[in-house]
Coordinates of C-alpha atoms in Angstrom, one line a residue:
M1 CA -5.7 -13.9 -14.0
N2 CA -2.9 -14.0 -11.5
N3 CA -3.9 -12.7 -8.1
T4 CA -1.0 -14.0 -6.2
L5 CA 2.1 -12.1 -4.7
G6 CA 5.1 -13.9 -3.3
Q7 CA 6.8 -17.4 -3.6
N8 CA 7.6 -18.9 -0.2
V9 CA 5.2 -16.7 1.6
S10 CA 2.3 -15.7 -0.7
I11 CA -0.9 -13.7 -0.6
T12 CA -3.9 -14.4 -3.0
L13 CA -6.7 -11.8 -3.2
F14 CA -10.4 -12.4 -4.0
G15 CA -13.6 -10.4 -4.1
E16 CA -14.9 -7.3 -5.6
S17 CA -15.6 -3.7 -4.4
H18 CA -19.4 -4.0 -4.2
G19 CA -19.6 -7.8 -3.9
E20 CA -20.5 -9.9 -0.9
A21 CA -17.1 -10.1 0.6
I22 CA -13.4 -9.5 0.0
G23 CA -10.4 -11.4 1.4
A24 CA -7.0 -13.1 1.1
V25 CA -5.3 -16.3 1.5
L26 CA -2.0 -16.1 3.2
D27 CA 0.1 -19.1 2.6
G28 CA 3.7 -20.2 3.8
I29 CA 3.4 -19.0 7.4
P30 CA 4.8 -21.9 9.6
S31 CA 3.0 -23.4 12.6
G32 CA 3.4 -22.4 16.0
I33 CA 3.4 -18.5 15.8
K34 CA 0.9 -16.6 18.0
I35 CA -1.2 -14.0 16.2
D36 CA -2.6 -10.9 17.8
R37 CA -6.1 -10.2 16.3
D38 CA -6.2 -6.8 18.0
F39 CA -3.1 -5.8 16.1
I40 CA -4.7 -6.7 12.7
A41 CA -7.9 -4.6 13.7
K42 CA -5.7 -1.7 14.6
K43 CA -3.9 -1.8 11.2
L44 CA -7.3 -2.0 9.4
S45 CA -8.4 1.1 11.3
L46 CA -5.5 3.1 9.9
R47 CA -6.8 2.3 6.4
R48 CA -10.4 3.4 7.1
P49 CA -11.7 6.8 6.0
F50 CA -12.2 9.7 8.3
G51 CA -13.4 13.3 8.2
D52 CA -13.8 15.5 5.1
I53 CA -10.6 14.2 3.5
S54 CA -12.0 10.7 2.8
T55 CA -14.9 8.8 1.2
K56 CA -18.3 8.8 2.9
R57 CA -18.4 4.9 2.4
Q58 CA -18.1 3.5 6.0
E59 CA -17.0 -0.1 6.1
K60 CA -16.3 -1.6 9.6
D61 CA -13.7 -4.0 8.1
D62 CA -14.6 -6.6 10.7
F63 CA -12.5 -9.6 9.6
K64 CA -12.9 -13.4 10.0
I65 CA -10.0 -15.9 9.9
I66 CA -11.7 -19.0 8.8
S67 CA -8.7 -21.3 8.4
G68 CA -5.0 -21.7 9.2
L69 CA -5.3 -21.0 13.1
N70 CA -5.6 -23.3 16.0
G71 CA -7.0 -20.6 18.4
D72 CA -4.5 -17.8 17.9
I73 CA -1.7 -20.0 17.0
T74 CA -0.8 -20.6 13.3
A75 CA -1.3 -24.2 12.1
G76 CA 1.0 -24.1 9.1
T77 CA -1.9 -24.3 6.7
P78 CA -3.2 -21.5 4.4
I79 CA -4.7 -18.7 6.5
C80 CA -8.0 -17.5 4.9
I81 CA -9.2 -13.9 5.8
I82 CA -12.7 -12.8 4.8
I83 CA -14.0 -9.2 5.2
E84 CA -17.7 -8.7 4.3
N85 CA -18.8 -5.7 2.4
E86 CA -21.7 -3.9 4.2
D87 CA -22.0 -0.3 2.9
V88 CA -22.5 -1.1 -0.8
N89 CA -24.3 1.0 -3.5
P90 CA -23.7 -0.5 -7.0
D91 CA -26.5 1.6 -8.4
D92 CA -24.0 4.7 -8.3
Y93 CA -22.2 3.3 -11.3
E94 CA -22.8 3.1 -15.0
N95 CA -19.3 2.2 -16.0
D96 CA -20.5 -1.0 -17.8
I97 CA -21.4 1.5 -20.6
K98 CA -19.2 4.5 -20.0
P99 CA -15.7 3.8 -18.7
R100 CA -14.4 6.4 -16.1
P101 CA -11.3 8.2 -17.3
S102 CA -8.0 6.8 -15.8
H103 CA -9.8 3.9 -14.1
A104 CA -9.5 0.3 -15.1
D105 CA -13.0 0.1 -16.6
Y106 CA -11.9 0.1 -20.1
T107 CA -8.9 -2.2 -19.7
A108 CA -11.1 -4.6 -17.7
Y109 CA -13.6 -4.5 -20.6
K110 CA -10.9 -5.3 -23.2
K111 CA -9.5 -8.1 -21.1
H112 CA -12.7 -9.8 -19.7
G113 CA -15.6 -8.4 -21.7
V114 CA -18.6 -6.6 -20.3
E115 CA -19.0 -9.3 -17.6
G116 CA -15.6 -8.2 -16.1
V117 CA -16.6 -4.7 -15.6
L118 CA -18.2 -4.5 -12.2
S119 CA -19.5 -1.7 -10.0
G120 CA -16.9 0.5 -8.3
G121 CA -14.0 -1.1 -10.1
G122 CA -14.9 -4.6 -9.1
H123 CA -11.7 -6.6 -8.4
F124 CA -9.6 -3.6 -9.5
S125 CA -10.8 -1.4 -6.7
G126 CA -8.8 0.0 -3.9
R127 CA -11.2 -1.8 -1.6
L128 CA -9.1 -4.9 -2.2
T129 CA -6.4 -3.3 -0.1
A130 CA -8.2 -4.1 3.0
P131 CA -7.3 -7.8 2.9
I132 CA -3.7 -6.8 2.0
V133 CA -3.5 -4.8 5.3
A134 CA -5.0 -7.7 7.3
A135 CA -2.5 -10.2 5.8
G136 CA 0.4 -7.6 6.2
A137 CA -0.4 -7.2 9.9
I138 CA 0.2 -10.9 10.4
A139 CA 3.6 -10.4 8.5
M140 CA 4.4 -7.5 10.6
Q141 CA 4.0 -9.3 13.8
I142 CA 6.5 -11.9 12.8
L143 CA 8.9 -9.4 11.6
E144 CA 8.8 -7.3 14.6
K145 CA 9.7 -10.1 16.8
K146 CA 12.8 -10.6 14.5
G147 CA 13.8 -7.0 15.1
I148 CA 12.5 -5.7 11.8
K149 CA 10.2 -2.6 11.9
I150 CA 8.4 -0.8 9.0
G151 CA 6.9 2.7 8.9
S152 CA 5.6 5.1 6.3
H153 CA 4.8 8.9 6.3
I154 CA 3.1 11.1 3.8
K155 CA 6.0 12.8 2.2
S156 CA 3.9 15.3 0.2
I157 CA 0.4 16.1 -0.9
L158 CA 0.4 18.1 -4.1
D159 CA 3.1 20.8 -3.2
V160 CA 3.1 20.4 0.6
E161 CA 6.1 18.6 2.0
D162 CA 6.8 16.6 5.1
R163 CA 10.3 16.7 6.7
D164 CA 12.6 13.7 6.0
F165 CA 13.1 10.8 8.3
A166 CA 15.6 11.8 11.0
D167 CA 16.0 9.1 13.6
F168 CA 14.3 6.1 12.0
Y169 CA 13.5 4.2 15.2
S170 CA 11.8 7.1 17.0
D171 CA 10.1 8.4 13.7
I172 CA 8.7 5.0 12.9
S173 CA 7.5 4.6 16.5
V174 CA 5.8 8.0 16.3
L175 CA 4.0 7.1 13.0
Q176 CA 2.5 3.8 14.1
D177 CA -0.7 5.1 15.6
K178 CA -1.3 8.3 13.5
N179 CA -4.4 8.2 11.3
F180 CA -2.6 10.9 9.1
A181 CA 1.0 9.9 9.1
V182 CA 3.0 13.0 8.9
L183 CA 6.1 13.8 10.9
D184 CA 5.8 17.6 10.9
N185 CA 2.4 18.5 12.5
E186 CA 2.3 21.9 10.8
A187 CA 2.8 20.2 7.4
A188 CA 0.0 17.8 8.4
K189 CA -2.4 20.7 8.8
E190 CA -1.5 22.2 5.4
M191 CA -1.9 18.8 3.7
Q192 CA -5.3 18.3 5.1
K193 CA -6.3 21.8 4.0
T194 CA -5.1 21.0 0.6
I195 CA -7.2 17.9 0.4
E196 CA -10.3 19.6 1.8
K197 CA -10.0 22.4 -0.8
A198 CA -9.9 19.8 -3.6
A199 CA -13.0 18.1 -2.2
L200 CA -14.8 21.4 -2.1
E201 CA -13.8 21.9 -5.8
N202 CA -15.0 18.3 -6.7
D203 CA -11.5 17.5 -7.5
S204 CA -8.7 15.4 -6.1
V205 CA -5.0 15.4 -5.3
G206 CA -2.2 12.9 -5.1
G207 CA 1.1 12.7 -3.2
I208 CA 4.2 10.7 -2.2
I209 CA 4.5 8.1 0.6
E210 CA 8.0 7.4 1.9
T211 CA 8.6 4.0 3.6
A212 CA 11.5 2.9 5.7
I213 CA 12.3 -0.7 6.7
I214 CA 14.9 -1.1 9.6
G215 CA 16.5 -4.2 11.0
V216 CA 17.1 -6.1 7.9
D217 CA 20.6 -7.6 8.0
A218 CA 22.9 -7.4 4.9
G219 CA 22.5 -10.3 2.4
L220 CA 18.7 -10.4 1.7
G221 CA 17.8 -10.6 -1.9
E222 CA 19.2 -11.9 -5.2
P223 CA 21.1 -10.3 -8.2
F224 CA 19.5 -9.3 -11.6
F225 CA 16.0 -11.0 -11.9
D226 CA 15.0 -11.5 -8.3
T227 CA 16.3 -8.3 -6.7
L228 CA 15.1 -7.0 -3.5
E229 CA 14.1 -3.8 -5.1
G230 CA 12.3 -5.7 -7.8
A231 CA 10.3 -7.7 -5.4
L232 CA 9.3 -4.7 -3.4
A233 CA 8.5 -2.6 -6.5
K234 CA 6.2 -5.5 -7.8
G235 CA 4.2 -5.4 -4.6
L236 CA 4.1 -1.7 -4.4
F237 CA 2.8 -1.3 -7.9
A238 CA -0.1 -3.6 -7.0
I239 CA -1.5 -0.8 -4.9
P240 CA -4.1 1.0 -7.0
A241 CA -3.0 4.5 -8.1
V242 CA 0.7 3.9 -7.7
K243 CA 2.5 5.3 -10.7
G244 CA 6.2 5.4 -9.6
V245 CA 8.6 3.7 -7.2
E246 CA 12.1 4.9 -6.3
F247 CA 14.8 3.8 -3.8
G248 CA 17.2 5.8 -1.8
A249 CA 18.1 9.0 -3.7
G250 CA 15.9 7.7 -6.6
F251 CA 15.8 9.8 -9.7
S252 CA 17.6 12.7 -8.0
I253 CA 20.8 10.5 -8.0
T254 CA 21.1 11.4 -11.7
K255 CA 21.9 15.0 -10.7
M256 CA 24.8 13.9 -8.6
F257 CA 28.5 13.1 -9.4
G258 CA 29.6 9.6 -8.8
S259 CA 31.9 10.7 -5.9
V260 CA 28.9 12.3 -4.1
A261 CA 26.3 9.5 -5.0
N262 CA 28.6 6.8 -3.7
D263 CA 27.8 5.6 -0.1
Q264 CA 31.3 5.6 1.4
M265 CA 31.9 2.9 4.1
E266 CA 33.2 2.9 7.6
I267 CA 33.5 0.7 10.6
K268 CA 31.2 1.9 13.4
D269 CA 30.7 0.2 16.7
G270 CA 32.3 -2.9 15.2
K271 CA 29.8 -3.0 12.3
I272 CA 30.3 -2.0 8.6
R273 CA 28.1 0.9 7.8
T274 CA 27.8 3.6 5.1
L275 CA 28.2 7.3 5.7
T276 CA 25.2 8.1 3.4
N277 CA 22.3 6.0 2.2
N278 CA 21.7 7.1 -1.5
S279 CA 21.3 3.5 -2.4
G280 CA 18.4 3.1 -0.1
G281 CA 19.8 0.2 1.7
I282 CA 20.2 -2.1 -1.3
N283 CA 23.2 -2.8 -3.6
G284 CA 23.2 -5.3 -6.4
G285 CA 19.7 -6.3 -5.5
I286 CA 20.7 -7.3 -2.0
S287 CA 20.3 -5.6 1.4
N288 CA 23.4 -3.9 2.7
G289 CA 22.1 -3.5 6.3
E290 CA 21.2 0.2 6.1
P291 CA 17.7 1.2 6.4
I292 CA 15.7 0.3 3.2
V293 CA 14.1 3.6 2.1
M294 CA 11.6 3.8 -0.8
R295 CA 9.0 6.2 -2.1
I296 CA 5.9 5.7 -4.2
A297 CA 4.1 8.2 -6.1
V298 CA 0.2 8.1 -5.7
K299 CA -1.9 9.8 -8.4
P300 CA -4.9 11.8 -7.7
T301 CA -8.1 9.8 -7.2
P302 CA -9.5 9.5 -10.8
S303 CA -13.1 9.7 -9.6
V304 CA -13.9 13.4 -9.6
K305 CA -17.3 15.0 -9.8
K306 CA -16.5 17.1 -12.9
E307 CA -17.7 16.5 -16.4
Q308 CA -15.2 14.6 -18.4
K309 CA -14.9 13.1 -21.8
T310 CA -15.4 9.4 -22.3
V311 CA -17.0 7.0 -24.7
D312 CA -20.2 4.8 -24.9
L313 CA -19.0 1.3 -25.3
Q314 CA -22.2 0.1 -26.8
S315 CA -22.8 2.8 -29.5
K316 CA -19.0 3.6 -29.8
T317 CA -19.7 7.2 -29.6
Q318 CA -18.1 10.1 -27.8
T319 CA -19.9 11.2 -24.6
T320 CA -19.3 12.7 -21.3
L321 CA -19.5 11.5 -17.7
I322 CA -19.8 12.9 -14.2
V323 CA -18.7 10.2 -11.7
L324 CA -21.2 9.5 -9.0
G325 CA -20.8 7.6 -5.8
R326 CA -18.6 8.1 -2.8
H327 CA -14.9 8.8 -3.4
D328 CA -11.8 10.0 -1.7
P329 CA -10.5 13.4 -2.7
S330 CA -7.1 11.8 -1.8
I331 CA -6.2 8.3 -1.0
V332 CA -2.6 8.9 0.1
H333 CA -3.2 8.9 3.8
R334 CA -5.2 5.7 3.6
A335 CA -2.5 4.0 1.2
R336 CA 0.3 4.5 3.8
V337 CA -0.6 1.4 5.8
V338 CA -1.0 -0.6 2.6
A339 CA 2.6 0.4 1.6
D340 CA 3.6 -0.9 5.1
S341 CA 1.7 -4.1 4.6
I342 CA 3.2 -4.8 1.1
A343 CA 6.7 -4.2 2.4
A344 CA 6.1 -6.6 5.3
L345 CA 4.7 -9.3 3.1
T346 CA 7.7 -8.9 0.6
I347 CA 10.4 -8.9 3.3
L348 CA 8.8 -12.0 5.0
D349 CA 8.7 -13.8 1.7
M350 CA 12.4 -13.0 0.9
L351 CA 13.5 -14.1 4.4
S352 CA 11.6 -17.4 4.0
R353 CA 13.5 -17.9 0.7
N354 CA 16.7 -17.2 2.5
E355 CA 16.0 -19.2 5.7
G356 CA 13.2 -21.5 4.9
S357 CA 9.8 -21.4 6.6
K358 CA 11.4 -22.7 9.9
G359 CA 13.6 -19.5 10.0
L360 CA 10.4 -17.5 10.4
R361 CA 9.5 -19.0 13.8
I362 CA 10.3 -16.8 16.8

């Protein structure tokens, strides 16, 4: 089982949803960089559930960094982050016998046997995104000092749409501290009503998260097999429930003529820029200096309190299941900071490949 993302800067995950603890090892960070622990705590708070639109499982996500720092300064050795699980209830699950529809219970069983099917999804759970956010917060601190900023908003919930990014710098700034990251406040209200309605009906809804990365110079990435899009997509698909990734105009570019889809170029303030950004800031797998814009499709939470068909793995017979436990009627608003974190870790890794680890020092 491979639990590592990245080459020069890498993150390795460990732990299970209802186990003693979860965590990550972040490797490839050079020595001499000051880390703000309050910033990590703030990013973790944006992932936590709140109100009637989230799970009732309440984890504090208090983290410990047990290696890799000398005080608050990186030592150049692997940084190990541990987050203890406190609000666990494994008795809510019977998925060792009845796999939950659209979860990883059955595929985990086929790959690892019955021992690999653990309560609440085990290692496959969205709970494992907490250490991704903690590690991503370290990456963000390094990137921001290099002038690179990352921000995501909820583009849609079901059929309710947020507005597009307008001014990237001001919009990303506005989004940083929002628990429910939407640019249009009226759209935010409608989205939350939609999630609450699904919860009352014992159902769930999905949506789209749009992420922008600004401040990346042209020239980051490789052609063909190590493209910037490929690296970002690999990380984004690691987020549980993500079923699609697109860049720039995405699939809608297929409905354009080439003369419209092309991002024509100009000299503006002495810099080469494009008039549009249908390519999403990437050409030939390499950044072109424009904002990198991407969207992920997040499916509805598969844990719903409705009777659904499944099978009994022991008797090999058809049966039904109502998923118990505490679950989100939508995970889109909580996944937004995870998308930021994956983007930060990926960009930092690609920068290190270009510049070497010394190039990450501020």
